[in-house]
Structure formats: C-alpha cells, structure tokens
Amino acid sequence: ETRPSFGKPEDQRPSYCKTHKRQGMVDIVSRRCEEPGCETHPKFGKPEDQRPSYCKRHKRQGMVDIVHRRCEEPGCETRPSFGKPEDQRPSYCKTHKREGMVDIVNRR
C-alpha cells in the first residue's frame, strides 16, 4: 500500500500518491532545501543537527551530509560498504574494512 504525499500547495494533508497525483499537485510531505526556489531534498546540515536543511548545491560552509552513514574509522568521511557477512548495515569503507568483512552494499 502506498502512502499519499501529494496535494495542492495550500493543502494541509496529502491525498494522492505519486502514481495517481492530479495535475498541479506537489509533494507536501517531503522536506525541501531551504534555499528559496530549490525543490531538492536536503541532506546537509551542521554536524550537531537532527534534520538536514540544505541540498549539496546550496549547503553552507561547515555543513556535512547528515543523512548518510559514515565509515566508523575516526576521521573518515567515506560512506561505508563493508561489514560482517551477517550484518544488515555496512560499518566501514573499503580502505578501513576489518579482516573478514565483505561488501554488503554491492552483494554479488
């Protein structure tokens, strides 16, 4: 079952999903970049922020991607792909993977 996220810009509640939205309807559920006129989903904020406020194009100085996980190696900013074979989520990047870890993002 798909949840609605589209409605008229002035609506308080969404009434249609992306597949069945009517002409002129917009996504009124998902957050958008705070840059005026930008419709991109934000992924950047201050390291201590709970919610992102800007997209990559409009991020401010000192902002980082706070949506995606980072390698657990201190100081590494790379997105992880490696973990133990039984893990659901990766914890280390290729450079910092531990012995016995496998690429669990791009399983073959």
mmCIF file of N, CA and C in Angstrom:
data_model
loop_
_atom_site.group_PDB
_atom_site.id
_atom_site.type_symbol
_atom_site.label_atom_id
_atom_site.label_comp_id
_atom_site.label_asym_id
_atom_site.label_seq_id
_atom_site.Cartn_x
_atom_site.Cartn_y
_atom_site.Cartn_z
ATOM 1 N N GLU A 1 0.844 -1.183 0.000
ATOM 2 C CA GLU A 1 0.000 0.000 0.000
ATOM 3 C C GLU A 1 0.886 1.242 0.000
ATOM 4 N N THR A 2 0.583 2.168 -0.870
ATOM 5 C CA THR A 2 1.361 3.393 -0.993
ATOM 6 C C THR A 2 0.711 4.509 -0.190
ATOM 7 N N ARG A 3 1.520 5.284 0.490
ATOM 8 C CA ARG A 3 1.001 6.404 1.277
ATOM 9 C C ARG A 3 0.935 7.660 0.419
ATOM 10 N N PRO A 4 -0.079 8.484 0.638
ATOM 11 C CA PRO A 4 -0.162 9.723 -0.136
ATOM 12 C C PRO A 4 0.864 10.739 0.348
ATOM 13 N N SER A 5 1.424 11.479 -0.571
ATOM 14 C CA SER A 5 2.324 12.573 -0.203
ATOM 15 C C SER A 5 2.083 13.794 -1.084
ATOM 16 N N PHE A 6 1.118 13.706 -1.990
ATOM 17 C CA PHE A 6 0.844 14.809 -2.906
ATOM 18 C C PHE A 6 -0.509 15.452 -2.635
ATOM 19 N N GLY A 7 -0.553 16.748 -2.854
ATOM 20 C CA GLY A 7 -1.781 17.515 -2.710
ATOM 21 C C GLY A 7 -1.578 18.874 -3.340
ATOM 22 N N LYS A 8 -2.592 19.722 -3.244
ATOM 23 C CA LYS A 8 -2.463 21.093 -3.743
ATOM 24 C C LYS A 8 -1.510 21.832 -2.811
ATOM 25 N N PRO A 9 -0.772 22.807 -3.316
ATOM 26 C CA PRO A 9 0.199 23.514 -2.465
ATOM 27 C C PRO A 9 -0.394 24.078 -1.176
ATOM 28 N N GLU A 10 -1.658 24.446 -1.188
ATOM 29 C CA GLU A 10 -2.288 25.031 0.003
ATOM 30 C C GLU A 10 -2.882 23.980 0.949
ATOM 31 N N ASP A 11 -2.886 22.715 0.562
ATOM 32 C CA ASP A 11 -3.455 21.647 1.396
ATOM 33 C C ASP A 11 -2.625 21.395 2.652
ATOM 34 N N GLN A 12 -3.312 20.984 3.712
ATOM 35 C CA GLN A 12 -2.658 20.605 4.964
ATOM 36 C C GLN A 12 -2.287 19.125 4.957
ATOM 37 N N ARG A 13 -3.108 18.320 4.291
ATOM 38 C CA ARG A 13 -2.899 16.877 4.262
ATOM 39 C C ARG A 13 -2.795 16.381 2.826
ATOM 40 N N PRO A 14 -1.897 15.430 2.598
ATOM 41 C CA PRO A 14 -1.784 14.866 1.247
ATOM 42 C C PRO A 14 -2.966 13.943 0.950
ATOM 43 N N SER A 15 -3.316 13.836 -0.318
ATOM 44 C CA SER A 15 -4.450 12.992 -0.687
ATOM 45 C C SER A 15 -4.138 11.984 -1.787
ATOM 46 N N TYR A 16 -2.999 12.132 -2.467
ATOM 47 C CA TYR A 16 -2.661 11.231 -3.563
ATOM 48 C C TYR A 16 -1.204 10.788 -3.488
ATOM 49 N N CYS A 17 -0.949 9.591 -4.021
ATOM 50 C CA CYS A 17 0.424 9.109 -4.139
ATOM 51 C C CYS A 17 1.021 9.655 -5.435
ATOM 52 N N LYS A 18 2.300 9.414 -5.644
ATOM 53 C CA LYS A 18 2.984 9.922 -6.831
ATOM 54 C C LYS A 18 2.360 9.384 -8.119
ATOM 55 N N THR A 19 1.966 8.121 -8.108
ATOM 56 C CA THR A 19 1.397 7.498 -9.303
ATOM 57 C C THR A 19 0.056 8.114 -9.702
ATOM 58 N N HIS A 20 -0.771 8.460 -8.727
ATOM 59 C CA HIS A 20 -2.132 8.922 -9.004
ATOM 60 C C HIS A 20 -2.357 10.415 -8.779
ATOM 61 N N LYS A 21 -1.302 11.169 -8.535
ATOM 62 C CA LYS A 21 -1.462 12.608 -8.293
ATOM 63 C C LYS A 21 -2.117 13.287 -9.494
ATOM 64 N N ARG A 22 -2.839 14.355 -9.230
ATOM 65 C CA ARG A 22 -3.509 15.134 -10.265
ATOM 66 C C ARG A 22 -2.597 16.270 -10.712
ATOM 67 N N GLN A 23 -2.892 16.807 -11.874
ATOM 68 C CA GLN A 23 -2.090 17.906 -12.411
ATOM 69 C C GLN A 23 -2.092 19.077 -11.425
ATOM 70 N N GLY A 24 -0.938 19.663 -11.223
ATOM 71 C CA GLY A 24 -0.803 20.798 -10.320
ATOM 72 C C GLY A 24 -0.517 20.422 -8.878
ATOM 73 N N MET A 25 -0.564 19.136 -8.560
ATOM 74 C CA MET A 25 -0.280 18.698 -7.192
ATOM 75 C C MET A 25 1.223 18.600 -6.979
ATOM 76 N N VAL A 26 1.640 18.844 -5.744
ATOM 77 C CA VAL A 26 3.056 18.805 -5.387
ATOM 78 C C VAL A 26 3.237 17.936 -4.144
ATOM 79 N N ASP A 27 4.456 17.510 -3.909
ATOM 80 C CA ASP A 27 4.785 16.730 -2.715
ATOM 81 C C ASP A 27 4.745 17.684 -1.526
ATOM 82 N N ILE A 28 3.766 17.504 -0.650
ATOM 83 C CA ILE A 28 3.630 18.390 0.507
ATOM 84 C C ILE A 28 4.102 17.720 1.799
ATOM 85 N N VAL A 29 4.666 16.528 1.680
ATOM 86 C CA VAL A 29 5.142 15.788 2.849
ATOM 87 C C VAL A 29 6.656 15.901 3.013
ATOM 88 N N SER A 30 7.389 15.686 1.932
ATOM 89 C CA SER A 30 8.853 15.649 1.993
ATOM 90 C C SER A 30 9.450 17.036 2.185
ATOM 91 N N ARG A 31 10.489 17.084 2.999
ATOM 92 C CA ARG A 31 11.193 18.346 3.232
ATOM 93 C C ARG A 31 11.945 18.747 1.974
ATOM 94 N N ARG A 32 12.159 20.038 1.818
ATOM 95 C CA ARG A 32 12.888 20.591 0.685
ATOM 96 C C ARG A 32 14.038 21.452 1.203
ATOM 97 N N CYS A 33 15.027 21.634 0.350
ATOM 98 C CA CYS A 33 16.149 22.518 0.648
ATOM 99 C C CYS A 33 15.599 23.889 1.035
ATOM 100 N N GLU A 34 16.237 24.549 2.005
ATOM 101 C CA GLU A 34 15.770 25.852 2.475
ATOM 102 C C GLU A 34 16.124 27.006 1.545
ATOM 103 N N GLU A 35 16.917 26.731 0.515
ATOM 104 C CA GLU A 35 17.233 27.769 -0.467
ATOM 105 C C GLU A 35 15.945 28.096 -1.232
ATOM 106 N N PRO A 36 15.525 29.359 -1.248
ATOM 107 C CA PRO A 36 14.289 29.719 -1.954
ATOM 108 C C PRO A 36 14.293 29.231 -3.403
ATOM 109 N N GLY A 37 13.214 28.567 -3.788
ATOM 110 C CA GLY A 37 13.062 28.082 -5.151
ATOM 111 C C GLY A 37 13.648 26.710 -5.414
ATOM 112 N N CYS A 38 14.409 26.169 -4.485
ATOM 113 C CA CYS A 38 15.025 24.853 -4.691
ATOM 114 C C CYS A 38 14.049 23.756 -4.255
ATOM 115 N N GLU A 39 13.880 22.754 -5.091
ATOM 116 C CA GLU A 39 12.956 21.652 -4.811
ATOM 117 C C GLU A 39 13.674 20.354 -4.432
ATOM 118 N N THR A 40 14.984 20.425 -4.237
ATOM 119 C CA THR A 40 15.781 19.242 -3.929
ATOM 120 C C THR A 40 15.612 18.832 -2.465
ATOM 121 N N HIS A 41 15.645 17.530 -2.210
ATOM 122 C CA HIS A 41 15.582 17.031 -0.835
ATOM 123 C C HIS A 41 16.894 17.368 -0.129
ATOM 124 N N PRO A 42 16.841 17.940 1.068
ATOM 125 C CA PRO A 42 18.071 18.301 1.778
ATOM 126 C C PRO A 42 18.766 17.091 2.381
ATOM 127 N N LYS A 43 20.080 17.140 2.409
ATOM 128 C CA LYS A 43 20.878 16.089 3.034
ATOM 129 C C LYS A 43 21.980 16.677 3.913
ATOM 130 N N PHE A 44 22.135 17.997 3.892
ATOM 131 C CA PHE A 44 23.223 18.650 4.605
ATOM 132 C C PHE A 44 22.720 19.536 5.739
ATOM 133 N N GLY A 45 23.516 19.559 6.796
ATOM 134 C CA GLY A 45 23.240 20.396 7.950
ATOM 135 C C GLY A 45 24.500 20.492 8.786
ATOM 136 N N LYS A 46 24.413 21.192 9.904
ATOM 137 C CA LYS A 46 25.543 21.262 10.825
ATOM 138 C C LYS A 46 25.705 19.878 11.459
ATOM 139 N N PRO A 47 26.927 19.502 11.815
ATOM 140 C CA PRO A 47 27.145 18.157 12.379
ATOM 141 C C PRO A 47 26.238 17.821 13.565
ATOM 142 N N GLU A 48 25.846 18.814 14.343
ATOM 143 C CA GLU A 48 25.004 18.560 15.518
ATOM 144 C C GLU A 48 23.503 18.577 15.210
ATOM 145 N N ASP A 49 23.115 18.916 13.990
ATOM 146 C CA ASP A 49 21.699 18.985 13.615
ATOM 147 C C ASP A 49 21.051 17.606 13.566
ATOM 148 N N GLN A 50 19.769 17.566 13.855
ATOM 149 C CA GLN A 50 18.984 16.339 13.759
ATOM 150 C C GLN A 50 18.395 16.171 12.360
ATOM 151 N N ARG A 51 18.052 17.293 11.726
ATOM 152 C CA ARG A 51 17.432 17.264 10.403
ATOM 153 C C ARG A 51 18.246 18.074 9.409
ATOM 154 N N PRO A 52 18.354 17.577 8.192
ATOM 155 C CA PRO A 52 19.081 18.330 7.162
ATOM 156 C C PRO A 52 18.273 19.541 6.713
ATOM 157 N N SER A 53 18.968 20.572 6.248
ATOM 158 C CA SER A 53 18.270 21.783 5.828
ATOM 159 C C SER A 53 18.611 22.238 4.414
ATOM 160 N N TYR A 54 19.739 21.802 3.877
ATOM 161 C CA TYR A 54 20.139 22.232 2.538
ATOM 162 C C TYR A 54 20.589 21.048 1.687
ATOM 163 N N CYS A 55 20.466 21.215 0.373
ATOM 164 C CA CYS A 55 20.960 20.207 -0.570
ATOM 165 C C CYS A 55 22.463 20.423 -0.777
ATOM 166 N N LYS A 56 23.084 19.533 -1.519
ATOM 167 C CA LYS A 56 24.527 19.629 -1.764
ATOM 168 C C LYS A 56 24.893 20.932 -2.464
ATOM 169 N N ARG A 57 24.077 21.329 -3.418
ATOM 170 C CA ARG A 57 24.357 22.546 -4.191
ATOM 171 C C ARG A 57 24.311 23.814 -3.334
ATOM 172 N N HIS A 58 23.409 23.865 -2.354
ATOM 173 C CA HIS A 58 23.209 25.082 -1.568
ATOM 174 C C HIS A 58 23.732 25.008 -0.132
ATOM 175 N N LYS A 59 24.435 23.928 0.214
ATOM 176 C CA LYS A 59 24.924 23.794 1.591
ATOM 177 C C LYS A 59 25.804 24.979 1.967
ATOM 178 N N ARG A 60 25.781 25.323 3.228
ATOM 179 C CA ARG A 60 26.585 26.419 3.760
ATOM 180 C C ARG A 60 27.923 25.873 4.253
ATOM 181 N N GLN A 61 28.864 26.779 4.426
ATOM 182 C CA GLN A 61 30.186 26.380 4.901
ATOM 183 C C GLN A 61 30.056 25.672 6.250
ATOM 184 N N GLY A 62 30.759 24.573 6.399
ATOM 185 C CA GLY A 62 30.744 23.813 7.642
ATOM 186 C C GLY A 62 29.654 22.754 7.715
ATOM 187 N N MET A 63 28.764 22.733 6.730
ATOM 188 C CA MET A 63 27.703 21.727 6.722
ATOM 189 C C MET A 63 28.221 20.415 6.154
ATOM 190 N N VAL A 64 27.669 19.319 6.662
ATOM 191 C CA VAL A 64 28.060 17.980 6.226
ATOM 192 C C VAL A 64 26.805 17.166 5.924
ATOM 193 N N ASP A 65 26.976 16.080 5.201
ATOM 194 C CA ASP A 65 25.874 15.168 4.912
ATOM 195 C C ASP A 65 25.495 14.487 6.223
ATOM 196 N N ILE A 66 24.306 14.770 6.726
ATOM 197 C CA ILE A 66 23.865 14.174 7.988
ATOM 198 C C ILE A 66 22.810 13.095 7.766
ATOM 199 N N VAL A 67 22.546 12.762 6.506
ATOM 200 C CA VAL A 67 21.561 11.732 6.184
ATOM 201 C C VAL A 67 22.217 10.365 6.048
ATOM 202 N N HIS A 68 23.348 10.316 5.364
ATOM 203 C CA HIS A 68 24.012 9.045 5.091
ATOM 204 C C HIS A 68 25.045 8.699 6.161
ATOM 205 N N ARG A 69 25.139 7.424 6.467
ATOM 206 C CA ARG A 69 26.113 6.938 7.444
ATOM 207 C C ARG A 69 27.531 7.137 6.925
ATOM 208 N N ARG A 70 28.484 7.192 7.838
ATOM 209 C CA ARG A 70 29.897 7.328 7.506
ATOM 210 C C ARG A 70 30.663 6.139 8.063
ATOM 211 N N CYS A 71 31.810 5.882 7.460
ATOM 212 C CA CYS A 71 32.716 4.841 7.932
ATOM 213 C C CYS A 71 32.990 5.075 9.421
ATOM 214 N N GLU A 72 33.061 3.997 10.188
ATOM 215 C CA GLU A 72 33.279 4.112 11.631
ATOM 216 C C GLU A 72 34.720 4.419 12.017
ATOM 217 N N GLU A 73 35.621 4.442 11.057
ATOM 218 C CA GLU A 73 37.011 4.813 11.333
ATOM 219 C C GLU A 73 37.031 6.305 11.675
ATOM 220 N N PRO A 74 37.555 6.672 12.850
ATOM 221 C CA PRO A 74 37.589 8.087 13.228
ATOM 222 C C PRO A 74 38.242 8.956 12.152
ATOM 223 N N GLY A 75 37.563 10.031 11.802
ATOM 224 C CA GLY A 75 38.086 10.971 10.818
ATOM 225 C C GLY A 75 37.761 10.640 9.376
ATOM 226 N N CYS A 76 37.239 9.455 9.112
ATOM 227 C CA CYS A 76 36.918 9.065 7.734
ATOM 228 C C CYS A 76 35.519 9.565 7.371
ATOM 229 N N GLU A 77 35.399 10.199 6.224
ATOM 230 C CA GLU A 77 34.122 10.747 5.769
ATOM 231 C C GLU A 77 33.485 9.919 4.657
ATOM 232 N N THR A 78 34.062 8.759 4.344
ATOM 233 C CA THR A 78 33.570 7.919 3.257
ATOM 234 C C THR A 78 32.331 7.137 3.687
ATOM 235 N N ARG A 79 31.399 6.934 2.755
ATOM 236 C CA ARG A 79 30.228 6.116 3.045
ATOM 237 C C ARG A 79 30.658 4.651 3.102
ATOM 238 N N PRO A 80 30.213 3.911 4.106
ATOM 239 C CA PRO A 80 30.640 2.520 4.267
ATOM 240 C C PRO A 80 29.943 1.564 3.306
ATOM 241 N N SER A 81 30.649 0.503 2.956
ATOM 242 C CA SER A 81 30.092 -0.573 2.132
ATOM 243 C C SER A 81 30.359 -1.938 2.756
ATOM 244 N N PHE A 82 31.268 -2.002 3.718
ATOM 245 C CA PHE A 82 31.720 -3.283 4.250
ATOM 246 C C PHE A 82 31.233 -3.549 5.669
ATOM 247 N N GLY A 83 30.988 -4.826 5.930
ATOM 248 C CA GLY A 83 30.583 -5.279 7.246
ATOM 249 C C GLY A 83 30.756 -6.785 7.322
ATOM 250 N N LYS A 84 30.377 -7.370 8.442
ATOM 251 C CA LYS A 84 30.418 -8.824 8.587
ATOM 252 C C LYS A 84 29.357 -9.416 7.659
ATOM 253 N N PRO A 85 29.585 -10.627 7.164
ATOM 254 C CA PRO A 85 28.621 -11.224 6.222
ATOM 255 C C PRO A 85 27.178 -11.238 6.728
ATOM 256 N N GLU A 86 26.982 -11.352 8.031
ATOM 257 C CA GLU A 86 25.628 -11.405 8.587
ATOM 258 C C GLU A 86 25.024 -10.025 8.891
ATOM 259 N N ASP A 87 25.809 -8.963 8.757
ATOM 260 C CA ASP A 87 25.321 -7.611 9.050
ATOM 261 C C ASP A 87 24.279 -7.138 8.040
ATOM 262 N N GLN A 88 23.368 -6.322 8.517
ATOM 263 C CA GLN A 88 22.370 -5.694 7.657
ATOM 264 C C GLN A 88 22.872 -4.345 7.138
ATOM 265 N N ARG A 89 23.679 -3.664 7.951
ATOM 266 C CA ARG A 89 24.189 -2.341 7.590
ATOM 267 C C ARG A 89 25.709 -2.349 7.542
ATOM 268 N N PRO A 90 26.271 -1.643 6.571
ATOM 269 C CA PRO A 90 27.733 -1.565 6.495
ATOM 270 C C PRO A 90 28.282 -0.650 7.581
ATOM 271 N N SER A 91 29.532 -0.880 7.970
ATOM 272 C CA SER A 91 30.131 -0.056 9.015
ATOM 273 C C SER A 91 31.476 0.555 8.625
ATOM 274 N N TYR A 92 32.151 -0.011 7.626
ATOM 275 C CA TYR A 92 33.455 0.512 7.227
ATOM 276 C C TYR A 92 33.553 0.656 5.712
ATOM 277 N N CYS A 93 34.423 1.547 5.281
ATOM 278 C CA CYS A 93 34.692 1.717 3.853
ATOM 279 C C CYS A 93 35.733 0.679 3.416
ATOM 280 N N LYS A 94 36.013 0.642 2.135
ATOM 281 C CA LYS A 94 36.972 -0.328 1.594
ATOM 282 C C LYS A 94 38.353 -0.140 2.210
ATOM 283 N N THR A 95 38.772 1.093 2.395
ATOM 284 C CA THR A 95 40.097 1.382 2.946
ATOM 285 C C THR A 95 40.242 0.892 4.384
ATOM 286 N N HIS A 96 39.187 1.017 5.189
ATOM 287 C CA HIS A 96 39.269 0.715 6.617
ATOM 288 C C HIS A 96 38.576 -0.582 7.036
ATOM 289 N N LYS A 97 38.119 -1.378 6.079
ATOM 290 C CA LYS A 97 37.422 -2.621 6.423
ATOM 291 C C LYS A 97 38.312 -3.508 7.283
ATOM 292 N N ARG A 98 37.692 -4.259 8.166
ATOM 293 C CA ARG A 98 38.401 -5.181 9.044
ATOM 294 C C ARG A 98 38.478 -6.556 8.385
ATOM 295 N N GLU A 99 39.381 -7.372 8.896
ATOM 296 C CA GLU A 99 39.547 -8.722 8.362
ATOM 297 C C GLU A 99 38.224 -9.487 8.453
ATOM 298 N N GLY A 100 37.876 -10.162 7.389
ATOM 299 C CA GLY A 100 36.652 -10.953 7.354
ATOM 300 C C GLY A 100 35.422 -10.191 6.897
ATOM 301 N N MET A 101 35.557 -8.885 6.717
ATOM 302 C CA MET A 101 34.416 -8.092 6.263
ATOM 303 C C MET A 101 34.246 -8.223 4.757
ATOM 304 N N VAL A 102 32.993 -8.125 4.324
ATOM 305 C CA VAL A 102 32.665 -8.227 2.901
ATOM 306 C C VAL A 102 31.825 -7.019 2.495
ATOM 307 N N ASP A 103 31.771 -6.778 1.193
ATOM 308 C CA ASP A 103 30.953 -5.687 0.664
ATOM 309 C C ASP A 103 29.489 -6.115 0.772
ATOM 310 N N ILE A 104 28.760 -5.532 1.714
ATOM 311 C CA ILE A 104 27.360 -5.918 1.901
ATOM 312 C C ILE A 104 26.397 -4.957 1.204
ATOM 313 N N VAL A 105 26.916 -3.912 0.619
ATOM 314 C CA VAL A 105 26.077 -2.989 -0.150
ATOM 315 C C VAL A 105 25.924 -3.502 -1.570
ATOM 316 N N ASN A 106 27.016 -3.972 -2.132
ATOM 317 C CA ASN A 106 27.027 -4.460 -3.510
ATOM 318 C C ASN A 106 27.233 -5.972 -3.533
ATOM 319 N N ARG A 107 26.344 -6.683 -2.856
ATOM 320 C CA ARG A 107 26.456 -8.150 -2.795
ATOM 321 C C ARG A 107 26.332 -8.736 -4.185
ATOM 322 N N ARG A 108 27.093 -9.783 -4.435
ATOM 323 C CA ARG A 108 27.041 -10.441 -5.755
ATOM 324 C C ARG A 108 26.567 -11.851 -5.616
#
